């Protein structure tokens, strides 16, 4: 039994969505594939591509869920930091499984083409693929809206008071807009000239970065500026000049809230001089030199070869974006 869920990139609104502004994201071709092999062991074994094997007795899933729910309640009251909710990253997938009854014992294996900690929704994609498997194994199918809600609910253990944007993109696929937990699929496509650039895994988690921004800007008017940019993007996707300006302005706002590390600021400045536009896509980082994923738009007049040379100077891998229009699904 197999399932797959795409990663995502955020065009606009990665921090402002937390404060009620809209955000737009794209489900991408890079993904996490999950496979479940039933057995008679009475254990659930996790065999993920980025961590050691991990197992738990099937009859302990309910206790794990209760423990993690209690820890999240402590986080909400300020008695536990977000990075101390989970003892191990594998518990996130076990928590997802704990919402279903009549699951068989067996091994859950995952293989990912998504870089972890780079702002591409790897946690949400892993949860979504796991849920699709669990729905089949338990014969408890979910609607798309229910799956989206459960992905988001599970992901809160990883990111604390995060947004719904990752859950929406990996569940629904294509271009999606999220505002105040409402999801709308956009009837448009990204077009050509888009690339993702990996500036390295941030030293801080998404939850830590979101909390740091909240402490300084929770009541700021800057979120309405982000909202204006996000609202203008769908109509500008076929207008390179307007789109360039919006992305550059978005980048300046992300600098203002302090989530673009200085080496990444320098890199984007040079990319702009070459005729392109780029911005952090994801939480970024409020400290350290790595900012995770950068989304770059290179119109026809911009030389890809020159941008590729610039990426090599900084040691940032670059690759073109492809769109996934289906979202999490069985395969």
mmCIF file of C-alpha atoms in Angstrom:
data_model
loop_
_atom_site.group_PDB
_atom_site.id
_atom_site.type_symbol
_atom_site.label_atom_id
_atom_site.label_comp_id
_atom_site.label_asym_id
_atom_site.label_seq_id
_atom_site.Cartn_x
_atom_site.Cartn_y
_atom_site.Cartn_z
ATOM 1 C CA UNK A 1 0.000 0.000 0.000
ATOM 2 C CA UNK A 2 1.531 3.315 -1.123
ATOM 3 C CA UNK A 3 0.757 7.028 -0.907
ATOM 4 C CA UNK A 4 2.419 10.269 -1.936
ATOM 5 C CA UNK A 5 2.108 13.903 -0.876
ATOM 6 C CA UNK A 6 3.788 16.898 -2.551
ATOM 7 C CA UNK A 7 5.905 19.568 -0.959
ATOM 8 C CA UNK A 8 5.138 23.243 -1.350
ATOM 9 C CA UNK A 9 6.597 26.673 -1.922
ATOM 10 C CA UNK A 10 4.998 29.905 -0.726
ATOM 11 C CA UNK A 11 4.603 32.733 -3.197
ATOM 12 C CA UNK A 12 3.487 35.237 -0.585
ATOM 13 C CA UNK A 13 2.204 35.444 2.971
ATOM 14 C CA UNK A 14 4.311 32.924 4.896
ATOM 15 C CA UNK A 15 4.311 34.964 8.135
ATOM 16 C CA UNK A 16 1.354 37.275 7.563
ATOM 17 C CA UNK A 17 -1.088 34.364 7.162
ATOM 18 C CA UNK A 18 -0.743 33.729 10.904
ATOM 19 C CA UNK A 19 -2.340 37.150 11.503
ATOM 20 C CA UNK A 20 -5.340 36.754 9.226
ATOM 21 C CA UNK A 21 -3.803 37.924 5.936
ATOM 22 C CA UNK A 22 -4.054 35.722 2.818
ATOM 23 C CA UNK A 23 -1.200 33.507 1.639
ATOM 24 C CA UNK A 24 -0.632 31.778 -1.696
ATOM 25 C CA UNK A 25 1.291 28.534 -2.072
ATOM 26 C CA UNK A 26 2.062 26.031 -4.808
ATOM 27 C CA UNK A 27 2.242 22.255 -4.452
ATOM 28 C CA UNK A 28 5.434 21.105 -6.192
ATOM 29 C CA UNK A 29 6.715 17.987 -7.870
ATOM 30 C CA UNK A 30 9.134 17.078 -5.068
ATOM 31 C CA UNK A 31 7.328 14.799 -2.651
ATOM 32 C CA UNK A 32 7.294 12.251 0.135
ATOM 33 C CA UNK A 33 6.227 8.715 -0.699
ATOM 34 C CA UNK A 34 4.970 6.428 2.059
ATOM 35 C CA UNK A 35 4.476 2.670 2.076
ATOM 36 C CA UNK A 36 2.865 0.461 4.717
ATOM 37 C CA UNK A 37 3.655 -3.247 4.962
ATOM 38 C CA UNK A 38 1.329 -5.058 7.425
ATOM 39 C CA UNK A 39 2.623 -7.882 9.644
ATOM 40 C CA UNK A 40 1.693 -9.743 12.841
ATOM 41 C CA UNK A 41 4.260 -8.165 15.161
ATOM 42 C CA UNK A 42 1.803 -5.997 17.175
ATOM 43 C CA UNK A 43 4.210 -3.079 16.632
ATOM 44 C CA UNK A 44 4.240 -0.073 14.355
ATOM 45 C CA UNK A 45 7.750 0.377 12.968
ATOM 46 C CA UNK A 46 8.806 3.621 11.291
ATOM 47 C CA UNK A 47 11.569 3.430 8.712
ATOM 48 C CA UNK A 48 12.080 6.962 7.382
ATOM 49 C CA UNK A 49 14.799 8.155 5.059
ATOM 50 C CA UNK A 50 16.074 10.855 7.443
ATOM 51 C CA UNK A 51 16.004 9.143 10.871
ATOM 52 C CA UNK A 52 16.723 5.883 12.666
ATOM 53 C CA UNK A 53 14.144 3.101 12.801
ATOM 54 C CA UNK A 54 11.584 3.720 15.509
ATOM 55 C CA UNK A 55 8.910 1.413 16.906
ATOM 56 C CA UNK A 56 5.992 1.440 19.306
ATOM 57 C CA UNK A 57 3.534 -1.220 20.422
ATOM 58 C CA UNK A 58 0.156 -0.765 18.748
ATOM 59 C CA UNK A 59 -1.602 -0.615 22.115
ATOM 60 C CA UNK A 60 0.577 2.344 23.126
ATOM 61 C CA UNK A 61 -0.603 4.692 20.364
ATOM 62 C CA UNK A 62 -3.460 6.061 22.478
ATOM 63 C CA UNK A 63 -1.091 6.822 25.363
ATOM 64 C CA UNK A 64 1.303 8.595 23.002
ATOM 65 C CA UNK A 65 -1.558 10.746 21.690
ATOM 66 C CA UNK A 66 -2.641 11.649 25.206
ATOM 67 C CA UNK A 67 0.926 12.571 26.216
ATOM 68 C CA UNK A 68 1.504 14.789 23.179
ATOM 69 C CA UNK A 69 -1.868 16.507 23.554
ATOM 70 C CA UNK A 70 -0.958 17.311 27.156
ATOM 71 C CA UNK A 71 2.412 18.712 26.103
ATOM 72 C CA UNK A 72 0.769 20.897 23.485
ATOM 73 C CA UNK A 73 -1.603 22.238 26.139
ATOM 74 C CA UNK A 74 1.479 23.112 28.213
ATOM 75 C CA UNK A 75 2.944 24.914 25.202
ATOM 76 C CA UNK A 76 -0.242 26.944 24.840
ATOM 77 C CA UNK A 77 -0.019 28.093 28.455
ATOM 78 C CA UNK A 78 3.653 29.022 28.061
ATOM 79 C CA UNK A 79 4.916 26.165 30.237
ATOM 80 C CA UNK A 80 6.722 24.236 27.479
ATOM 81 C CA UNK A 81 8.750 25.478 24.471
ATOM 82 C CA UNK A 82 7.608 24.310 21.061
ATOM 83 C CA UNK A 83 10.783 22.302 20.459
ATOM 84 C CA UNK A 84 10.082 20.172 23.555
ATOM 85 C CA UNK A 85 6.673 18.855 22.544
ATOM 86 C CA UNK A 86 8.053 15.912 20.554
ATOM 87 C CA UNK A 87 10.755 13.628 21.951
ATOM 88 C CA UNK A 88 11.606 12.416 18.441
ATOM 89 C CA UNK A 89 10.452 13.568 14.986
ATOM 90 C CA UNK A 90 8.987 10.128 14.286
ATOM 91 C CA UNK A 91 6.345 10.741 16.945
ATOM 92 C CA UNK A 92 4.645 13.154 14.549
ATOM 93 C CA UNK A 93 3.690 10.295 12.193
ATOM 94 C CA UNK A 94 2.687 8.030 15.063
ATOM 95 C CA UNK A 95 0.428 10.817 16.326
ATOM 96 C CA UNK A 96 -1.187 10.961 12.880
ATOM 97 C CA UNK A 97 -1.807 7.201 12.992
ATOM 98 C CA UNK A 98 -3.278 7.447 16.504
ATOM 99 C CA UNK A 99 -6.390 9.180 15.121
ATOM 100 C CA UNK A 100 -7.538 5.955 13.423
ATOM 101 C CA UNK A 101 -8.893 2.739 14.855
ATOM 102 C CA UNK A 102 -8.343 -0.866 13.768
ATOM 103 C CA UNK A 103 -4.882 -0.222 12.319
ATOM 104 C CA UNK A 104 -2.803 -3.342 11.683
ATOM 105 C CA UNK A 105 0.731 -3.697 12.927
ATOM 106 C CA UNK A 106 3.474 -3.289 10.364
ATOM 107 C CA UNK A 107 6.197 -1.045 8.963
ATOM 108 C CA UNK A 108 5.661 2.469 7.666
ATOM 109 C CA UNK A 109 8.488 3.480 5.323
ATOM 110 C CA UNK A 110 8.979 6.900 3.754
ATOM 111 C CA UNK A 111 11.255 8.162 0.991
ATOM 112 C CA UNK A 112 11.566 11.879 0.356
ATOM 113 C CA UNK A 113 12.876 14.105 -2.419
ATOM 114 C CA UNK A 114 12.135 17.143 -0.227
ATOM 115 C CA UNK A 115 14.934 18.832 1.694
ATOM 116 C CA UNK A 116 14.041 18.895 5.403
ATOM 117 C CA UNK A 117 13.998 22.178 7.264
ATOM 118 C CA UNK A 118 14.050 24.182 4.027
ATOM 119 C CA UNK A 119 10.525 25.566 4.061
ATOM 120 C CA UNK A 120 9.052 23.092 1.577
ATOM 121 C CA UNK A 121 6.465 21.542 3.866
ATOM 122 C CA UNK A 122 8.222 18.233 4.523
ATOM 123 C CA UNK A 123 6.457 17.716 7.862
ATOM 124 C CA UNK A 124 3.007 18.370 6.390
ATOM 125 C CA UNK A 125 3.733 16.152 3.382
ATOM 126 C CA UNK A 126 4.860 13.276 5.610
ATOM 127 C CA UNK A 127 1.719 13.615 7.721
ATOM 128 C CA UNK A 128 -0.549 13.809 4.663
ATOM 129 C CA UNK A 129 0.956 10.707 3.044
ATOM 130 C CA UNK A 130 0.662 8.839 6.356
ATOM 131 C CA UNK A 131 -2.996 9.851 6.719
ATOM 132 C CA UNK A 132 -3.828 8.615 3.216
ATOM 133 C CA UNK A 133 -2.383 5.228 4.150
ATOM 134 C CA UNK A 134 -4.186 5.175 7.504
ATOM 135 C CA UNK A 135 -7.505 5.996 5.825
ATOM 136 C CA UNK A 136 -7.130 2.919 3.632
ATOM 137 C CA UNK A 137 -5.830 0.642 6.378
ATOM 138 C CA UNK A 138 -8.657 1.517 8.776
ATOM 139 C CA UNK A 139 -11.379 1.863 6.096
ATOM 140 C CA UNK A 140 -12.096 5.347 7.492
ATOM 141 C CA UNK A 141 -11.886 7.638 4.434
ATOM 142 C CA UNK A 142 -11.723 11.402 4.951
ATOM 143 C CA UNK A 143 -12.987 14.195 2.749
ATOM 144 C CA UNK A 144 -10.396 16.636 1.429
ATOM 145 C CA UNK A 145 -11.539 19.198 3.984
ATOM 146 C CA UNK A 146 -11.258 16.663 6.818
ATOM 147 C CA UNK A 147 -7.801 15.561 5.658
ATOM 148 C CA UNK A 148 -6.636 19.173 5.486
ATOM 149 C CA UNK A 149 -7.904 19.822 9.025
ATOM 150 C CA UNK A 150 -6.216 16.714 10.414
ATOM 151 C CA UNK A 151 -2.884 17.452 8.704
ATOM 152 C CA UNK A 152 -2.966 20.910 10.243
ATOM 153 C CA UNK A 153 -3.986 19.543 13.657
ATOM 154 C CA UNK A 154 -1.119 17.056 13.692
ATOM 155 C CA UNK A 155 1.416 19.563 12.407
ATOM 156 C CA UNK A 156 0.792 21.926 15.331
ATOM 157 C CA UNK A 157 2.975 19.621 17.443
ATOM 158 C CA UNK A 158 5.930 20.485 15.197
ATOM 159 C CA UNK A 159 5.397 24.200 14.624
ATOM 160 C CA UNK A 160 3.217 25.421 17.479
ATOM 161 C CA UNK A 161 0.919 28.259 16.450
ATOM 162 C CA UNK A 162 1.705 27.986 12.775
ATOM 163 C CA UNK A 163 -0.472 28.575 9.742
ATOM 164 C CA UNK A 164 -2.679 26.359 7.601
ATOM 165 C CA UNK A 165 -0.720 27.005 4.401
ATOM 166 C CA UNK A 166 1.432 23.840 4.419
ATOM 167 C CA UNK A 167 -1.543 21.603 5.174
ATOM 168 C CA UNK A 168 -3.600 23.228 2.415
ATOM 169 C CA UNK A 169 -0.952 22.945 -0.294
ATOM 170 C CA UNK A 170 0.020 19.318 0.350
ATOM 171 C CA UNK A 171 -3.611 18.212 0.686
ATOM 172 C CA UNK A 172 -5.255 20.005 -2.242
ATOM 173 C CA UNK A 173 -2.379 20.405 -4.735
ATOM 174 C CA UNK A 174 -1.948 23.159 -7.334
ATOM 175 C CA UNK A 175 -2.081 26.849 -6.408
ATOM 176 C CA UNK A 176 -4.025 27.487 -3.205
ATOM 177 C CA UNK A 177 -4.917 30.569 -1.224
ATOM 178 C CA UNK A 178 -5.413 30.356 2.523
ATOM 179 C CA UNK A 179 -6.946 32.972 4.792
ATOM 180 C CA UNK A 180 -8.272 32.441 8.310
ATOM 181 C CA UNK A 181 -8.228 28.659 7.799
ATOM 182 C CA UNK A 182 -10.355 28.924 4.642
ATOM 183 C CA UNK A 183 -8.808 27.276 1.576
ATOM 184 C CA UNK A 184 -9.508 28.234 -2.032
ATOM 185 C CA UNK A 185 -7.999 26.571 -5.079
ATOM 186 C CA UNK A 186 -6.895 29.216 -7.580
ATOM 187 C CA UNK A 187 -7.855 28.771 -11.211
ATOM 188 C CA UNK A 188 -4.440 29.753 -12.556
ATOM 189 C CA UNK A 189 -0.976 28.291 -12.937
ATOM 190 C CA UNK A 190 2.487 29.500 -12.111
ATOM 191 C CA UNK A 191 3.935 29.583 -15.611
ATOM 192 C CA UNK A 192 7.584 29.435 -16.640
ATOM 193 C CA UNK A 193 10.757 30.887 -15.158
ATOM 194 C CA UNK A 194 10.410 29.749 -11.529
ATOM 195 C CA UNK A 195 13.191 28.121 -9.544
ATOM 196 C CA UNK A 196 13.889 27.023 -6.004
ATOM 197 C CA UNK A 197 17.225 27.774 -4.405
ATOM 198 C CA UNK A 198 18.344 26.093 -1.185
ATOM 199 C CA UNK A 199 20.348 28.424 1.070
ATOM 200 C CA UNK A 200 20.806 25.741 3.716
ATOM 201 C CA UNK A 201 18.865 24.478 6.694
ATOM 202 C CA UNK A 202 18.137 27.280 9.168
ATOM 203 C CA UNK A 203 19.556 27.072 12.680
ATOM 204 C CA UNK A 204 16.053 27.659 14.070
ATOM 205 C CA UNK A 205 12.829 25.737 13.584
ATOM 206 C CA UNK A 206 9.761 27.167 11.919
ATOM 207 C CA UNK A 207 8.035 27.312 15.303
ATOM 208 C CA UNK A 208 10.908 29.258 16.884
ATOM 209 C CA UNK A 209 11.032 31.739 14.014
ATOM 210 C CA UNK A 210 7.260 32.276 14.014
ATOM 211 C CA UNK A 211 7.377 32.873 17.784
ATOM 212 C CA UNK A 212 10.254 35.370 17.451
ATOM 213 C CA UNK A 213 8.377 37.366 14.803
ATOM 214 C CA UNK A 214 5.187 37.288 16.874
ATOM 215 C CA UNK A 215 7.013 38.750 19.874
ATOM 216 C CA UNK A 216 7.983 41.846 17.868
ATOM 217 C CA UNK A 217 5.292 42.292 15.245
ATOM 218 C CA UNK A 218 2.055 40.667 16.416
ATOM 219 C CA UNK A 219 0.150 43.969 16.403
ATOM 220 C CA UNK A 220 2.035 45.601 13.524
ATOM 221 C CA UNK A 221 0.394 47.191 10.490
ATOM 222 C CA UNK A 222 2.990 45.477 8.299
ATOM 223 C CA UNK A 223 0.664 42.512 7.806
ATOM 224 C CA UNK A 224 -1.697 44.635 5.729
ATOM 225 C CA UNK A 225 1.247 45.449 3.450
ATOM 226 C CA UNK A 226 1.894 41.744 2.966
ATOM 227 C CA UNK A 227 -1.826 41.237 2.280
ATOM 228 C CA UNK A 228 -1.786 43.828 -0.497
ATOM 229 C CA UNK A 229 1.071 42.064 -2.261
ATOM 230 C CA UNK A 230 -0.556 38.646 -1.928
ATOM 231 C CA UNK A 231 -3.838 39.914 -3.303
ATOM 232 C CA UNK A 232 -2.141 41.311 -6.411
ATOM 233 C CA UNK A 233 -0.146 38.190 -7.316
ATOM 234 C CA UNK A 234 -2.769 35.990 -9.111
ATOM 235 C CA UNK A 235 -3.593 38.700 -11.661
ATOM 236 C CA UNK A 236 0.108 39.389 -12.252
ATOM 237 C CA UNK A 237 1.263 35.849 -13.076
ATOM 238 C CA UNK A 238 1.245 36.658 -16.807
ATOM 239 C CA UNK A 239 2.772 40.129 -16.338
ATOM 240 C CA UNK A 240 6.531 39.714 -15.692
ATOM 241 C CA UNK A 241 7.226 43.353 -14.842
ATOM 242 C CA UNK A 242 4.425 43.623 -12.289
ATOM 243 C CA UNK A 243 5.278 40.228 -10.853
ATOM 244 C CA UNK A 244 8.931 41.181 -10.454
ATOM 245 C CA UNK A 245 7.977 44.293 -8.524
ATOM 246 C CA UNK A 246 5.651 42.399 -6.206
ATOM 247 C CA UNK A 247 8.264 39.754 -5.391
ATOM 248 C CA UNK A 248 10.919 42.381 -4.729
ATOM 249 C CA UNK A 249 8.583 44.303 -2.440
ATOM 250 C CA UNK A 250 7.715 41.082 -0.650
ATOM 251 C CA UNK A 251 11.405 40.437 -0.092
ATOM 252 C CA UNK A 252 11.855 43.905 1.449
ATOM 253 C CA UNK A 253 9.008 43.257 3.884
ATOM 254 C CA UNK A 254 10.535 39.930 4.935
ATOM 255 C CA UNK A 255 13.785 41.775 5.590
ATOM 256 C CA UNK A 256 11.921 44.248 7.791
ATOM 257 C CA UNK A 257 10.566 41.518 10.047
ATOM 258 C CA UNK A 258 14.070 40.057 10.346
ATOM 259 C CA UNK A 259 13.768 36.604 8.790
ATOM 260 C CA UNK A 260 16.245 36.960 5.886
ATOM 261 C CA UNK A 261 19.841 36.217 6.979
ATOM 262 C CA UNK A 262 22.481 38.651 5.744
ATOM 263 C CA UNK A 263 24.216 36.241 3.312
ATOM 264 C CA UNK A 264 20.813 35.585 1.717
ATOM 265 C CA UNK A 265 20.132 39.338 1.522
ATOM 266 C CA UNK A 266 23.422 39.794 -0.340
ATOM 267 C CA UNK A 267 22.657 36.908 -2.680
ATOM 268 C CA UNK A 268 19.184 38.224 -3.576
ATOM 269 C CA UNK A 269 20.608 41.700 -4.166
ATOM 270 C CA UNK A 270 23.023 40.292 -6.742
ATOM 271 C CA UNK A 271 20.302 38.164 -8.324
ATOM 272 C CA UNK A 272 18.173 41.293 -8.744
ATOM 273 C CA UNK A 273 21.062 43.005 -10.487
ATOM 274 C CA UNK A 274 21.042 40.115 -12.975
ATOM 275 C CA UNK A 275 17.396 40.859 -13.807
ATOM 276 C CA UNK A 276 15.577 38.401 -11.536
ATOM 277 C CA UNK A 277 13.587 38.524 -8.328
ATOM 278 C CA UNK A 278 13.703 36.277 -5.285
ATOM 279 C CA UNK A 279 12.388 35.938 -1.755
ATOM 280 C CA UNK A 280 12.498 33.600 1.200
ATOM 281 C CA UNK A 281 9.733 31.001 0.836
ATOM 282 C CA UNK A 282 8.951 29.655 4.265
ATOM 283 C CA UNK A 283 9.669 30.901 7.755
ATOM 284 C CA UNK A 284 13.255 31.910 6.996
ATOM 285 C CA UNK A 285 15.429 32.458 10.064
ATOM 286 C CA UNK A 286 15.828 35.208 12.632
ATOM 287 C CA UNK A 287 19.373 34.146 13.406
ATOM 288 C CA UNK A 288 22.155 32.269 11.620
ATOM 289 C CA UNK A 289 23.333 32.445 8.008
ATOM 290 C CA UNK A 290 20.988 29.904 6.349
ATOM 291 C CA UNK A 291 17.455 30.875 5.346
ATOM 292 C CA UNK A 292 16.107 27.653 3.876
ATOM 293 C CA UNK A 293 14.244 27.869 0.599
ATOM 294 C CA UNK A 294 14.437 30.897 -1.699
ATOM 295 C CA UNK A 295 11.868 31.191 -4.486
ATOM 296 C CA UNK A 296 13.308 32.855 -7.595
ATOM 297 C CA UNK A 297 11.591 34.236 -10.678
ATOM 298 C CA UNK A 298 13.793 34.592 -13.760
ATOM 299 C CA UNK A 299 11.953 36.146 -16.724
ATOM 300 C CA UNK A 300 13.164 35.581 -20.275
ATOM 301 C CA UNK A 301 15.475 38.589 -20.206
ATOM 302 C CA UNK A 302 17.355 37.174 -17.216
ATOM 303 C CA UNK A 303 20.265 34.830 -17.988
ATOM 304 C CA UNK A 304 19.869 31.515 -16.204
ATOM 305 C CA UNK A 305 23.561 30.773 -16.724
ATOM 306 C CA UNK A 306 24.552 33.916 -14.847
ATOM 307 C CA UNK A 307 22.197 33.073 -11.994
ATOM 308 C CA UNK A 308 23.540 29.516 -11.908
ATOM 309 C CA UNK A 309 27.098 30.872 -11.598
ATOM 310 C CA UNK A 310 25.984 33.135 -8.763
ATOM 311 C CA UNK A 311 24.420 30.161 -6.977
ATOM 312 C CA UNK A 312 27.652 28.226 -7.335
ATOM 313 C CA UNK A 313 29.611 31.090 -5.762
ATOM 314 C CA UNK A 314 27.334 30.987 -2.720
ATOM 315 C CA UNK A 315 27.063 27.193 -2.676
ATOM 316 C CA UNK A 316 23.276 27.310 -3.136
ATOM 317 C CA UNK A 317 21.759 24.479 -5.242
ATOM 318 C CA UNK A 318 19.184 25.665 -7.786
ATOM 319 C CA UNK A 319 16.509 23.667 -9.587
ATOM 320 C CA UNK A 320 13.412 24.438 -11.619
ATOM 321 C CA UNK A 321 9.944 24.168 -10.104
ATOM 322 C CA UNK A 322 7.295 21.758 -11.325
ATOM 323 C CA UNK A 323 3.657 21.856 -10.197
ATOM 324 C CA UNK A 324 1.725 19.037 -8.552
ATOM 325 C CA UNK A 325 -2.012 19.508 -9.218
ATOM 326 C CA UNK A 326 -3.344 16.459 -7.347
ATOM 327 C CA UNK A 327 -2.191 16.750 -3.731
ATOM 328 C CA UNK A 328 -1.917 13.842 -1.275
ATOM 329 C CA UNK A 329 -3.175 10.570 -2.772
ATOM 330 C CA UNK A 330 -2.714 6.830 -2.959
ATOM 331 C CA UNK A 331 -0.515 5.472 -5.747
#
